[in-house]
């Protein structure tokens, strides 16, 4: 693609950083991972950070650490990447889907409480595309009903709500460093928490349930002795090569996020007169991290009656853009219409009208820090042309 949907930013610093573990020979989870965790805590304000192999494994560890069990229920948004719900399924528990607010693409906090039952143990709000969910309201419900909260902050680096960074509101937060995210380690994830017991448990669960890490074992006395394994854990460790890459990306995080905000604001201005596209909302009190710049394609007010026609029209526009070498994407998907969930729980899109509409008519525009003004102008100009040609 001449203009891709995103592009990771790597410079000389990253090229040198990944060589360090290769040169010293310690390539599994080690000192660079530890440094990356500390940098992440400093950046986010979380007390503890625990790096993992990706955000899905971070979420899996989080639900396991909080004791999610068979038959429990967890409220999750109906529009999110499928792993938010999958980790609940991994524990033989049941995800209860809550519709979203179409303005923000986030869980409709006003609907969460009515979905709770005596079996509900937790809520996993998602800070989708870099905008925090309404953590005040979710916190109130969680407190009232004695539920835990895990923040799915896969997209939420740089996302703030009332000046607090994502991942510092609930019991645990989980982040992703997949290349679609603002900073990347190839694959990678991070758990944040303020609770020492949870960080200790998370460290053990990511490492087969071991009582001490390989590095501690090798650096300490009696390194020939294996750890104790009193928990059923997983191998969800991050490599030190990724850790080194993560450190160098963290050094640029403020700059990367600042550049993304600057580009997003420029899109806001350039698209202000385009009445068929709704640009991302940023309500008062929120800082958007702009992991993605996700719009709604709405030449007409979307309704259940016209949504399929709008969906087809959006797809024609996206195909036309693709033909010109400009990538666009739907925001994410609605797990309620994903085969596994629709079949298993007999879910119907009508029960989640906003999630369904977001699935059908969301439209992500290219955003990356290396993007030039000319590229951004090309995206907007060609978008308007494609709209006219495909309407
Ligand atoms: C909301 C959300 N949750 C979880 C994930 C999973 O992240 P990972 O690919 O790092 O496992 C993603 C990935 O895009 C996501 O968008």
mmCIF file of C-alpha atoms and ligand atoms in Angstrom:
data_model
loop_
_atom_site.group_PDB
_atom_site.id
_atom_site.type_symbol
_atom_site.label_atom_id
_atom_site.label_comp_id
_atom_site.label_asym_id
_atom_site.label_seq_id
_atom_site.Cartn_x
_atom_site.Cartn_y
_atom_site.Cartn_z
ATOM 1 C CA UNK A 1 0.000 0.000 0.000
ATOM 2 C CA UNK A 2 1.313 3.432 -0.865
ATOM 3 C CA UNK A 3 -0.408 4.716 2.295
ATOM 4 C CA UNK A 4 -0.764 1.887 4.837
ATOM 5 C CA UNK A 5 -3.169 1.917 7.781
ATOM 6 C CA UNK A 6 -0.214 2.281 10.134
ATOM 7 C CA UNK A 7 3.550 1.901 10.234
ATOM 8 C CA UNK A 8 5.687 1.285 13.312
ATOM 9 C CA UNK A 9 8.350 3.882 14.044
ATOM 10 C CA UNK A 10 11.810 2.346 14.425
ATOM 11 C CA UNK A 11 15.070 4.307 14.315
ATOM 12 C CA UNK A 12 18.724 3.687 14.989
ATOM 13 C CA UNK A 13 17.930 3.439 18.704
ATOM 14 C CA UNK A 14 15.726 0.381 18.151
ATOM 15 C CA UNK A 15 18.209 -1.225 15.754
ATOM 16 C CA UNK A 16 20.948 -0.960 18.409
ATOM 17 C CA UNK A 17 18.677 -1.936 21.299
ATOM 18 C CA UNK A 18 17.689 -5.327 19.901
ATOM 19 C CA UNK A 19 21.355 -6.185 19.407
ATOM 20 C CA UNK A 20 22.147 -5.929 23.119
ATOM 21 C CA UNK A 21 20.442 -9.172 24.201
ATOM 22 C CA UNK A 22 21.866 -10.877 21.124
ATOM 23 C CA UNK A 23 25.371 -9.789 22.094
ATOM 24 C CA UNK A 24 25.152 -10.680 25.775
ATOM 25 C CA UNK A 25 23.320 -13.935 25.093
ATOM 26 C CA UNK A 26 20.412 -13.454 27.530
ATOM 27 C CA UNK A 27 17.438 -13.481 25.179
ATOM 28 C CA UNK A 28 14.592 -14.814 27.344
ATOM 29 C CA UNK A 29 12.762 -12.601 29.846
ATOM 30 C CA UNK A 30 15.516 -10.773 31.704
ATOM 31 C CA UNK A 31 16.958 -7.349 32.549
ATOM 32 C CA UNK A 32 15.519 -5.519 29.531
ATOM 33 C CA UNK A 33 12.033 -6.782 30.286
ATOM 34 C CA UNK A 34 12.450 -5.589 33.865
ATOM 35 C CA UNK A 35 13.603 -2.164 32.673
ATOM 36 C CA UNK A 36 10.674 -1.960 30.246
ATOM 37 C CA UNK A 37 8.272 -2.766 33.105
ATOM 38 C CA UNK A 38 9.765 -0.006 35.247
ATOM 39 C CA UNK A 39 9.554 2.491 32.398
ATOM 40 C CA UNK A 40 5.934 1.536 31.832
ATOM 41 C CA UNK A 41 5.091 2.080 35.506
ATOM 42 C CA UNK A 42 6.730 5.499 35.447
ATOM 43 C CA UNK A 43 4.863 6.443 32.291
ATOM 44 C CA UNK A 44 1.421 5.204 33.354
ATOM 45 C CA UNK A 45 1.586 5.930 37.068
ATOM 46 C CA UNK A 46 0.788 2.298 37.875
ATOM 47 C CA UNK A 47 2.583 0.896 40.927
ATOM 48 C CA UNK A 48 3.525 -2.380 39.216
ATOM 49 C CA UNK A 49 3.880 -3.475 35.591
ATOM 50 C CA UNK A 50 4.326 -7.066 34.424
ATOM 51 C CA UNK A 51 5.287 -7.694 30.794
ATOM 52 C CA UNK A 52 3.707 -10.565 28.848
ATOM 53 C CA UNK A 53 3.839 -12.135 25.403
ATOM 54 C CA UNK A 54 0.805 -10.126 24.181
ATOM 55 C CA UNK A 55 -2.310 -8.418 25.528
ATOM 56 C CA UNK A 56 -4.470 -11.526 25.193
ATOM 57 C CA UNK A 57 -2.105 -13.414 27.508
ATOM 58 C CA UNK A 58 -2.077 -10.372 29.838
ATOM 59 C CA UNK A 59 -5.888 -10.497 29.994
ATOM 60 C CA UNK A 60 -5.811 -14.262 30.515
ATOM 61 C CA UNK A 61 -3.397 -13.895 33.424
ATOM 62 C CA UNK A 62 -5.534 -11.081 34.867
ATOM 63 C CA UNK A 63 -8.772 -13.110 34.899
ATOM 64 C CA UNK A 64 -6.897 -16.126 36.303
ATOM 65 C CA UNK A 65 -5.231 -14.006 39.008
ATOM 66 C CA UNK A 66 -8.618 -12.653 40.057
ATOM 67 C CA UNK A 67 -9.931 -16.205 40.380
ATOM 68 C CA UNK A 68 -12.447 -16.246 37.544
ATOM 69 C CA UNK A 69 -14.038 -19.681 37.528
ATOM 70 C CA UNK A 70 -16.514 -21.932 35.762
ATOM 71 C CA UNK A 71 -20.037 -20.524 35.605
ATOM 72 C CA UNK A 72 -19.008 -16.981 36.611
ATOM 73 C CA UNK A 73 -20.191 -14.093 34.458
ATOM 74 C CA UNK A 74 -18.198 -11.075 33.315
ATOM 75 C CA UNK A 75 -19.650 -8.019 31.560
ATOM 76 C CA UNK A 76 -17.701 -7.091 28.414
ATOM 77 C CA UNK A 77 -18.479 -4.664 25.574
ATOM 78 C CA UNK A 78 -20.226 -5.982 22.472
ATOM 79 C CA UNK A 79 -17.794 -4.101 20.195
ATOM 80 C CA UNK A 80 -14.170 -5.003 20.885
ATOM 81 C CA UNK A 81 -11.475 -7.331 19.669
ATOM 82 C CA UNK A 82 -12.576 -10.903 20.292
ATOM 83 C CA UNK A 83 -9.876 -11.604 22.886
ATOM 84 C CA UNK A 84 -11.662 -9.482 25.539
ATOM 85 C CA UNK A 85 -14.401 -12.132 25.570
ATOM 86 C CA UNK A 86 -12.143 -15.086 24.725
ATOM 87 C CA UNK A 87 -10.189 -14.865 27.973
ATOM 88 C CA UNK A 88 -13.470 -15.206 29.883
ATOM 89 C CA UNK A 89 -14.262 -18.320 27.838
ATOM 90 C CA UNK A 90 -10.774 -19.734 28.551
ATOM 91 C CA UNK A 91 -11.789 -19.900 32.232
ATOM 92 C CA UNK A 92 -15.103 -21.668 31.408
ATOM 93 C CA UNK A 93 -16.889 -18.500 32.507
ATOM 94 C CA UNK A 94 -19.474 -16.594 30.478
ATOM 95 C CA UNK A 95 -18.991 -13.210 28.811
ATOM 96 C CA UNK A 96 -22.158 -11.102 29.047
ATOM 97 C CA UNK A 97 -22.103 -8.573 26.248
ATOM 98 C CA UNK A 98 -23.108 -4.979 26.845
ATOM 99 C CA UNK A 99 -23.964 -2.627 23.996
ATOM 100 C CA UNK A 100 -21.778 0.409 23.360
ATOM 101 C CA UNK A 101 -22.232 4.138 23.073
ATOM 102 C CA UNK A 102 -21.919 4.959 19.371
ATOM 103 C CA UNK A 103 -20.409 8.375 20.189
ATOM 104 C CA UNK A 104 -17.335 6.913 21.892
ATOM 105 C CA UNK A 105 -17.375 3.246 20.690
ATOM 106 C CA UNK A 106 -17.018 2.301 24.378
ATOM 107 C CA UNK A 107 -19.191 0.183 26.671
ATOM 108 C CA UNK A 108 -22.425 1.950 27.623
ATOM 109 C CA UNK A 109 -21.776 2.230 31.353
ATOM 110 C CA UNK A 110 -25.459 3.004 31.986
ATOM 111 C CA UNK A 111 -26.382 -0.478 30.759
ATOM 112 C CA UNK A 112 -23.793 -2.458 32.697
ATOM 113 C CA UNK A 113 -25.688 -2.723 35.965
ATOM 114 C CA UNK A 114 -28.837 -4.208 34.447
ATOM 115 C CA UNK A 115 -26.684 -6.984 32.939
ATOM 116 C CA UNK A 116 -25.275 -8.083 36.277
ATOM 117 C CA UNK A 117 -26.638 -11.143 38.037
ATOM 118 C CA UNK A 118 -25.707 -13.029 41.218
ATOM 119 C CA UNK A 119 -23.141 -14.866 39.055
ATOM 120 C CA UNK A 120 -21.392 -11.678 37.877
ATOM 121 C CA UNK A 121 -17.895 -11.326 39.291
ATOM 122 C CA UNK A 122 -16.305 -8.635 37.142
ATOM 123 C CA UNK A 123 -16.388 -6.078 34.351
ATOM 124 C CA UNK A 124 -13.831 -5.717 31.543
ATOM 125 C CA UNK A 125 -14.300 -2.245 30.071
ATOM 126 C CA UNK A 126 -12.238 -1.586 26.936
ATOM 127 C CA UNK A 127 -10.606 1.779 26.231
ATOM 128 C CA UNK A 128 -11.241 1.378 22.551
ATOM 129 C CA UNK A 129 -8.984 2.979 19.972
ATOM 130 C CA UNK A 130 -7.300 4.986 22.768
ATOM 131 C CA UNK A 131 -10.323 6.612 24.431
ATOM 132 C CA UNK A 132 -10.999 5.640 28.038
ATOM 133 C CA UNK A 133 -14.341 4.124 28.979
ATOM 134 C CA UNK A 134 -16.413 5.996 31.582
ATOM 135 C CA UNK A 135 -14.392 4.770 34.545
ATOM 136 C CA UNK A 136 -16.313 6.885 37.093
ATOM 137 C CA UNK A 137 -19.589 5.121 36.364
ATOM 138 C CA UNK A 138 -17.971 1.700 35.982
ATOM 139 C CA UNK A 139 -16.140 2.175 39.279
ATOM 140 C CA UNK A 140 -19.438 3.055 41.019
ATOM 141 C CA UNK A 141 -21.179 -0.064 39.710
ATOM 142 C CA UNK A 142 -18.207 -2.258 40.576
ATOM 143 C CA UNK A 143 -18.136 -0.934 44.100
ATOM 144 C CA UNK A 144 -21.896 -1.245 44.570
ATOM 145 C CA UNK A 145 -21.949 -4.837 43.317
ATOM 146 C CA UNK A 146 -18.524 -5.889 44.677
ATOM 147 C CA UNK A 147 -17.124 -6.663 41.225
ATOM 148 C CA UNK A 148 -13.542 -6.524 40.078
ATOM 149 C CA UNK A 149 -12.557 -4.417 37.062
ATOM 150 C CA UNK A 150 -9.902 -5.366 34.507
ATOM 151 C CA UNK A 151 -9.249 -2.592 32.011
ATOM 152 C CA UNK A 152 -8.636 -3.836 28.500
ATOM 153 C CA UNK A 153 -6.269 -1.059 27.544
ATOM 154 C CA UNK A 154 -4.826 -2.871 24.509
ATOM 155 C CA UNK A 155 -5.150 0.393 22.550
ATOM 156 C CA UNK A 156 -4.823 2.758 25.487
ATOM 157 C CA UNK A 157 -1.234 3.945 25.708
ATOM 158 C CA UNK A 158 -1.508 7.693 26.366
ATOM 159 C CA UNK A 159 -5.252 7.494 27.118
ATOM 160 C CA UNK A 160 -6.246 9.521 30.177
ATOM 161 C CA UNK A 161 -9.466 10.125 32.052
ATOM 162 C CA UNK A 162 -9.445 13.063 34.495
ATOM 163 C CA UNK A 163 -5.659 13.094 34.091
ATOM 164 C CA UNK A 164 -5.221 9.481 35.222
ATOM 165 C CA UNK A 165 -3.682 7.093 32.755
ATOM 166 C CA UNK A 166 -5.619 4.046 31.575
ATOM 167 C CA UNK A 167 -4.771 0.904 33.518
ATOM 168 C CA UNK A 168 -4.777 2.648 36.921
ATOM 169 C CA UNK A 169 -8.520 2.530 37.657
ATOM 170 C CA UNK A 170 -9.371 -1.148 38.020
ATOM 171 C CA UNK A 171 -7.710 -4.033 39.843
ATOM 172 C CA UNK A 172 -5.596 -4.649 36.741
ATOM 173 C CA UNK A 173 -5.006 -3.100 33.310
ATOM 174 C CA UNK A 174 -3.734 -4.846 30.165
ATOM 175 C CA UNK A 175 -1.904 -3.277 27.219
ATOM 176 C CA UNK A 176 -0.818 -4.456 23.771
ATOM 177 C CA UNK A 177 2.364 -3.793 21.808
ATOM 178 C CA UNK A 178 1.159 -5.338 18.552
ATOM 179 C CA UNK A 179 2.385 -3.316 15.544
ATOM 180 C CA UNK A 180 -1.069 -1.733 15.146
ATOM 181 C CA UNK A 181 -0.507 -0.037 18.501
ATOM 182 C CA UNK A 182 1.281 3.282 19.142
ATOM 183 C CA UNK A 183 4.469 1.606 20.344
ATOM 184 C CA UNK A 184 5.353 -1.964 19.455
ATOM 185 C CA UNK A 185 7.563 -4.881 20.437
ATOM 186 C CA UNK A 186 6.312 -7.050 17.544
ATOM 187 C CA UNK A 187 4.029 -9.020 19.821
ATOM 188 C CA UNK A 188 3.891 -7.952 23.442
ATOM 189 C CA UNK A 189 1.718 -7.038 26.384
ATOM 190 C CA UNK A 190 1.794 -5.441 29.828
ATOM 191 C CA UNK A 191 -0.262 -5.846 32.983
ATOM 192 C CA UNK A 192 -0.561 -2.913 35.375
ATOM 193 C CA UNK A 193 -1.796 -3.094 38.949
ATOM 194 C CA UNK A 194 -1.468 -1.261 42.238
ATOM 195 C CA UNK A 195 -1.875 -4.462 44.251
ATOM 196 C CA UNK A 196 1.287 -6.256 45.282
ATOM 197 C CA UNK A 197 -0.484 -9.614 45.686
ATOM 198 C CA UNK A 198 -1.769 -9.424 42.100
ATOM 199 C CA UNK A 199 1.608 -8.491 40.633
ATOM 200 C CA UNK A 200 3.268 -11.400 42.448
ATOM 201 C CA UNK A 201 0.595 -13.760 41.174
ATOM 202 C CA UNK A 202 0.790 -12.343 37.629
ATOM 203 C CA UNK A 203 4.587 -12.791 37.560
ATOM 204 C CA UNK A 204 4.212 -16.391 38.591
ATOM 205 C CA UNK A 205 1.302 -17.183 36.223
ATOM 206 C CA UNK A 206 3.186 -15.854 33.187
ATOM 207 C CA UNK A 207 6.071 -18.191 34.018
ATOM 208 C CA UNK A 208 4.472 -21.644 34.409
ATOM 209 C CA UNK A 209 3.463 -20.837 37.988
ATOM 210 C CA UNK A 210 7.128 -20.637 39.063
ATOM 211 C CA UNK A 211 7.987 -19.259 42.486
ATOM 212 C CA UNK A 212 11.010 -17.341 41.080
ATOM 213 C CA UNK A 213 12.054 -16.277 37.596
ATOM 214 C CA UNK A 214 14.903 -17.808 35.568
ATOM 215 C CA UNK A 215 16.936 -14.630 36.013
ATOM 216 C CA UNK A 216 16.528 -14.683 39.802
ATOM 217 C CA UNK A 217 17.499 -18.339 39.796
ATOM 218 C CA UNK A 218 20.588 -17.800 37.631
ATOM 219 C CA UNK A 219 21.730 -14.752 39.566
ATOM 220 C CA UNK A 220 21.020 -16.159 43.038
ATOM 221 C CA UNK A 221 22.593 -18.947 45.064
ATOM 222 C CA UNK A 222 21.773 -22.595 44.347
ATOM 223 C CA UNK A 223 20.837 -21.789 40.748
ATOM 224 C CA UNK A 224 20.787 -25.528 40.024
ATOM 225 C CA UNK A 225 17.596 -25.853 42.067
ATOM 226 C CA UNK A 226 14.384 -25.572 40.091
ATOM 227 C CA UNK A 227 11.682 -23.197 41.313
ATOM 228 C CA UNK A 228 8.608 -24.443 43.077
ATOM 229 C CA UNK A 229 5.473 -24.779 40.975
ATOM 230 C CA UNK A 230 2.431 -24.515 43.197
ATOM 231 C CA UNK A 231 0.147 -22.850 40.642
ATOM 232 C CA UNK A 232 -1.145 -23.851 37.223
ATOM 233 C CA UNK A 233 0.665 -21.253 35.136
ATOM 234 C CA UNK A 234 1.353 -20.524 31.482
ATOM 235 C CA UNK A 235 4.333 -19.607 29.363
ATOM 236 C CA UNK A 236 3.353 -16.011 28.602
ATOM 237 C CA UNK A 237 6.811 -14.445 28.985
ATOM 238 C CA UNK A 238 8.157 -11.608 26.877
ATOM 239 C CA UNK A 239 11.633 -12.150 25.419
ATOM 240 C CA UNK A 240 14.478 -9.800 26.339
ATOM 241 C CA UNK A 241 14.798 -8.871 22.658
ATOM 242 C CA UNK A 242 11.245 -7.539 22.828
ATOM 243 C CA UNK A 243 11.998 -5.965 26.196
ATOM 244 C CA UNK A 244 14.948 -4.070 24.701
ATOM 245 C CA UNK A 245 12.782 -2.920 21.808
ATOM 246 C CA UNK A 246 10.089 -1.881 24.307
ATOM 247 C CA UNK A 247 12.569 0.269 26.267
ATOM 248 C CA UNK A 248 13.655 2.117 23.146
ATOM 249 C CA UNK A 249 10.029 2.615 22.092
ATOM 250 C CA UNK A 250 9.139 3.909 25.575
ATOM 251 C CA UNK A 251 11.865 6.536 25.256
ATOM 252 C CA UNK A 252 9.932 7.888 22.275
ATOM 253 C CA UNK A 253 6.428 7.297 23.613
ATOM 254 C CA UNK A 254 5.644 10.940 24.513
ATOM 255 C CA UNK A 255 6.815 12.093 21.131
ATOM 256 C CA UNK A 256 4.970 9.354 19.228
ATOM 257 C CA UNK A 257 1.736 10.067 21.111
ATOM 258 C CA UNK A 258 2.135 13.805 20.586
ATOM 259 C CA UNK A 259 2.602 13.321 16.852
ATOM 260 C CA UNK A 260 -0.444 11.059 16.670
ATOM 261 C CA UNK A 261 -2.570 13.671 18.446
ATOM 262 C CA UNK A 262 -1.277 16.362 16.102
ATOM 263 C CA UNK A 263 -2.167 14.256 13.023
ATOM 264 C CA UNK A 264 -5.562 13.350 14.484
ATOM 265 C CA UNK A 265 -6.384 17.026 15.100
ATOM 266 C CA UNK A 266 -5.367 17.805 11.553
ATOM 267 C CA UNK A 267 -7.795 15.127 10.319
ATOM 268 C CA UNK A 268 -10.483 16.690 12.559
ATOM 269 C CA UNK A 269 -9.932 20.043 10.863
ATOM 270 C CA UNK A 270 -9.667 18.664 7.325
ATOM 271 C CA UNK A 271 -12.797 16.574 7.730
ATOM 272 C CA UNK A 272 -14.875 19.184 9.552
ATOM 273 C CA UNK A 273 -16.787 19.991 6.357
ATOM 274 C CA UNK A 274 -17.300 16.349 5.326
ATOM 275 C CA UNK A 275 -20.836 15.797 6.543
ATOM 276 C CA UNK A 276 -21.021 12.052 5.762
ATOM 277 C CA UNK A 277 -18.186 11.145 8.100
ATOM 278 C CA UNK A 278 -18.325 11.445 11.886
ATOM 279 C CA UNK A 279 -14.830 11.943 13.284
ATOM 280 C CA UNK A 280 -13.791 10.516 16.701
ATOM 281 C CA UNK A 281 -15.341 12.209 19.739
ATOM 282 C CA UNK A 282 -13.185 13.337 22.672
ATOM 283 C CA UNK A 283 -15.531 14.203 25.554
ATOM 284 C CA UNK A 284 -14.414 16.710 28.234
ATOM 285 C CA UNK A 285 -12.045 15.201 30.774
ATOM 286 C CA UNK A 286 -10.544 12.670 28.336
ATOM 287 C CA UNK A 287 -7.206 12.572 26.517
ATOM 288 C CA UNK A 288 -7.426 10.369 23.422
ATOM 289 C CA UNK A 289 -4.376 8.229 22.712
ATOM 290 C CA UNK A 290 -5.398 7.766 19.039
ATOM 291 C CA UNK A 291 -4.224 4.198 18.648
ATOM 292 C CA UNK A 292 -6.527 4.469 15.642
ATOM 293 C CA UNK A 293 -8.475 7.282 14.037
ATOM 294 C CA UNK A 294 -11.867 5.618 13.725
ATOM 295 C CA UNK A 295 -14.788 7.449 12.100
ATOM 296 C CA UNK A 296 -18.392 6.494 11.419
ATOM 297 C CA UNK A 297 -19.533 6.380 7.833
ATOM 298 C CA UNK A 298 -22.969 8.001 7.986
ATOM 299 C CA UNK A 299 -24.230 9.794 4.908
ATOM 300 C CA UNK A 300 -27.610 9.189 6.578
ATOM 301 C CA UNK A 301 -28.451 8.739 10.239
ATOM 302 C CA UNK A 302 -27.800 4.982 10.695
ATOM 303 C CA UNK A 303 -30.869 2.956 11.655
ATOM 304 C CA UNK A 304 -31.617 -0.778 11.690
ATOM 305 C CA UNK A 305 -33.508 -0.184 8.422
ATOM 306 C CA UNK A 306 -30.671 1.394 6.420
ATOM 307 C CA UNK A 307 -27.611 -0.149 8.084
ATOM 308 C CA UNK A 308 -27.025 -2.900 5.498
ATOM 309 C CA UNK A 309 -27.209 -0.393 2.624
ATOM 310 C CA UNK A 310 -24.767 1.910 4.454
ATOM 311 C CA UNK A 311 -22.482 -1.074 5.088
ATOM 312 C CA UNK A 312 -22.393 -1.925 1.392
ATOM 313 C CA UNK A 313 -21.751 1.685 0.477
ATOM 314 C CA UNK A 314 -18.916 1.915 3.027
ATOM 315 C CA UNK A 315 -17.354 -1.242 1.616
ATOM 316 C CA UNK A 316 -17.528 0.098 -1.934
ATOM 317 C CA UNK A 317 -15.718 3.204 -0.749
ATOM 318 C CA UNK A 318 -13.053 1.116 1.034
ATOM 319 C CA UNK A 319 -12.501 -1.025 -2.060
ATOM 320 C CA UNK A 320 -12.133 2.116 -4.172
ATOM 321 C CA UNK A 321 -9.570 3.501 -1.702
ATOM 322 C CA UNK A 322 -7.698 0.201 -1.748
ATOM 323 C CA UNK A 323 -7.532 0.410 -5.538
ATOM 324 C CA UNK A 324 -5.725 3.739 -5.140
ATOM 325 C CA UNK A 325 -3.231 2.243 -2.677
ATOM 326 C CA UNK A 326 -4.763 3.850 0.430
ATOM 327 C CA UNK A 327 -5.583 1.467 3.279
ATOM 328 C CA UNK A 328 -8.702 1.840 5.418
ATOM 329 C CA UNK A 329 -10.151 -0.627 7.935
ATOM 330 C CA UNK A 330 -13.289 -1.187 9.964
ATOM 331 C CA UNK A 331 -12.660 -0.087 13.581
ATOM 332 C CA UNK A 332 -12.868 -3.540 15.111
ATOM 333 C CA UNK A 333 -15.516 -6.257 15.134
ATOM 334 C CA UNK A 334 -18.579 -7.047 17.230
ATOM 335 C CA UNK A 335 -17.911 -10.425 18.912
ATOM 336 C CA UNK A 336 -21.699 -10.854 19.239
ATOM 337 C CA UNK A 337 -21.816 -11.552 15.490
ATOM 338 C CA UNK A 338 -18.593 -13.571 15.442
ATOM 339 C CA UNK A 339 -19.498 -17.192 14.636
ATOM 340 C CA UNK A 340 -18.276 -18.751 17.894
ATOM 341 C CA UNK A 341 -20.282 -16.435 20.174
ATOM 342 C CA UNK A 342 -23.342 -16.045 17.975
ATOM 343 C CA UNK A 343 -23.679 -19.846 17.801
ATOM 344 C CA UNK A 344 -22.741 -20.713 21.368
ATOM 345 C CA UNK A 345 -25.036 -18.179 23.029
ATOM 346 C CA UNK A 346 -27.628 -17.718 20.273
ATOM 347 C CA UNK A 347 -26.824 -13.992 20.098
ATOM 348 C CA UNK A 348 -28.674 -11.730 17.706
ATOM 349 C CA UNK A 349 -27.357 -8.394 16.413
ATOM 350 C CA UNK A 350 -30.678 -6.656 17.189
ATOM 351 C CA UNK A 351 -29.879 -6.987 20.884
ATOM 352 C CA UNK A 352 -26.695 -4.912 20.383
ATOM 353 C CA UNK A 353 -27.761 -2.277 17.856
ATOM 354 C CA UNK A 354 -24.892 0.155 18.405
ATOM 355 C CA UNK A 355 -22.201 -2.532 18.415
ATOM 356 C CA UNK A 356 -23.669 -3.913 15.220
ATOM 357 C CA UNK A 357 -23.731 -0.485 13.569
ATOM 358 C CA UNK A 358 -20.134 0.190 14.638
ATOM 359 C CA UNK A 359 -19.133 -3.138 13.103
ATOM 360 C CA UNK A 360 -20.919 -2.298 9.850
ATOM 361 C CA UNK A 361 -20.022 1.356 9.300
ATOM 362 C CA UNK A 362 -16.860 2.222 11.242
ATOM 363 C CA UNK A 363 -14.035 3.443 9.059
ATOM 364 C CA UNK A 364 -10.413 3.799 10.194
ATOM 365 C CA UNK A 365 -8.101 6.190 8.377
ATOM 366 C CA UNK A 366 -4.313 5.787 8.076
ATOM 367 C CA UNK A 367 -2.367 7.264 10.994
ATOM 368 C CA UNK A 368 1.341 6.952 11.739
ATOM 369 C CA UNK A 369 4.010 9.360 12.880
ATOM 370 C CA UNK A 370 5.988 9.266 9.645
ATOM 371 C CA UNK A 371 2.897 10.354 7.703
ATOM 372 C CA UNK A 372 3.566 13.528 5.723
ATOM 373 C CA UNK A 373 1.156 16.444 5.331
ATOM 374 C CA UNK A 374 0.899 15.508 1.649
ATOM 375 C CA UNK A 375 -0.056 11.915 2.464
ATOM 376 C CA UNK A 376 -2.728 13.120 4.853
ATOM 377 C CA UNK A 377 -4.060 15.559 2.245
ATOM 378 C CA UNK A 378 -4.099 12.699 -0.291
ATOM 379 C CA UNK A 379 -6.135 10.514 2.097
ATOM 380 C CA UNK A 380 -8.786 13.214 2.584
ATOM 381 C CA UNK A 381 -8.906 14.248 -1.068
ATOM 382 C CA UNK A 382 -9.186 10.665 -2.328
ATOM 383 C CA UNK A 383 -11.719 9.795 0.361
ATOM 384 C CA UNK A 384 -14.013 12.546 -0.873
ATOM 385 C CA UNK A 385 -13.528 11.468 -4.501
ATOM 386 C CA UNK A 386 -14.184 7.810 -3.678
ATOM 387 C CA UNK A 387 -17.322 8.775 -1.791
ATOM 388 C CA UNK A 388 -18.680 10.575 -4.873
ATOM 389 C CA UNK A 389 -17.691 7.709 -7.173
ATOM 390 C CA UNK A 390 -19.212 4.939 -5.073
ATOM 391 C CA UNK A 391 -22.381 6.495 -3.674
HETATM 392 C C1 LIG B 1 -9.401 -4.196 22.570
HETATM 393 C C2 LIG B 1 -8.346 -5.240 22.367
HETATM 394 N N1 LIG B 1 -8.156 -6.165 23.298
HETATM 395 C C3 LIG B 1 -7.212 -7.125 23.166
HETATM 396 C C4 LIG B 1 -6.414 -7.175 22.048
HETATM 397 C C5 LIG B 1 -5.386 -8.269 21.924
HETATM 398 O O1 LIG B 1 -4.083 -7.779 21.870
HETATM 399 P P1 LIG B 1 -2.885 -8.724 21.403
HETATM 400 O O2 LIG B 1 -2.927 -8.788 19.925
HETATM 401 O O3 LIG B 1 -1.656 -8.032 21.915
HETATM 402 O O4 LIG B 1 -3.094 -10.048 22.055
HETATM 403 C C6 LIG B 1 -6.577 -6.233 21.042
HETATM 404 C C7 LIG B 1 -5.740 -6.285 19.828
HETATM 405 O O5 LIG B 1 -5.867 -5.554 18.917
HETATM 406 C C8 LIG B 1 -7.563 -5.232 21.200
HETATM 407 O O6 LIG B 1 -7.773 -4.318 20.258
#
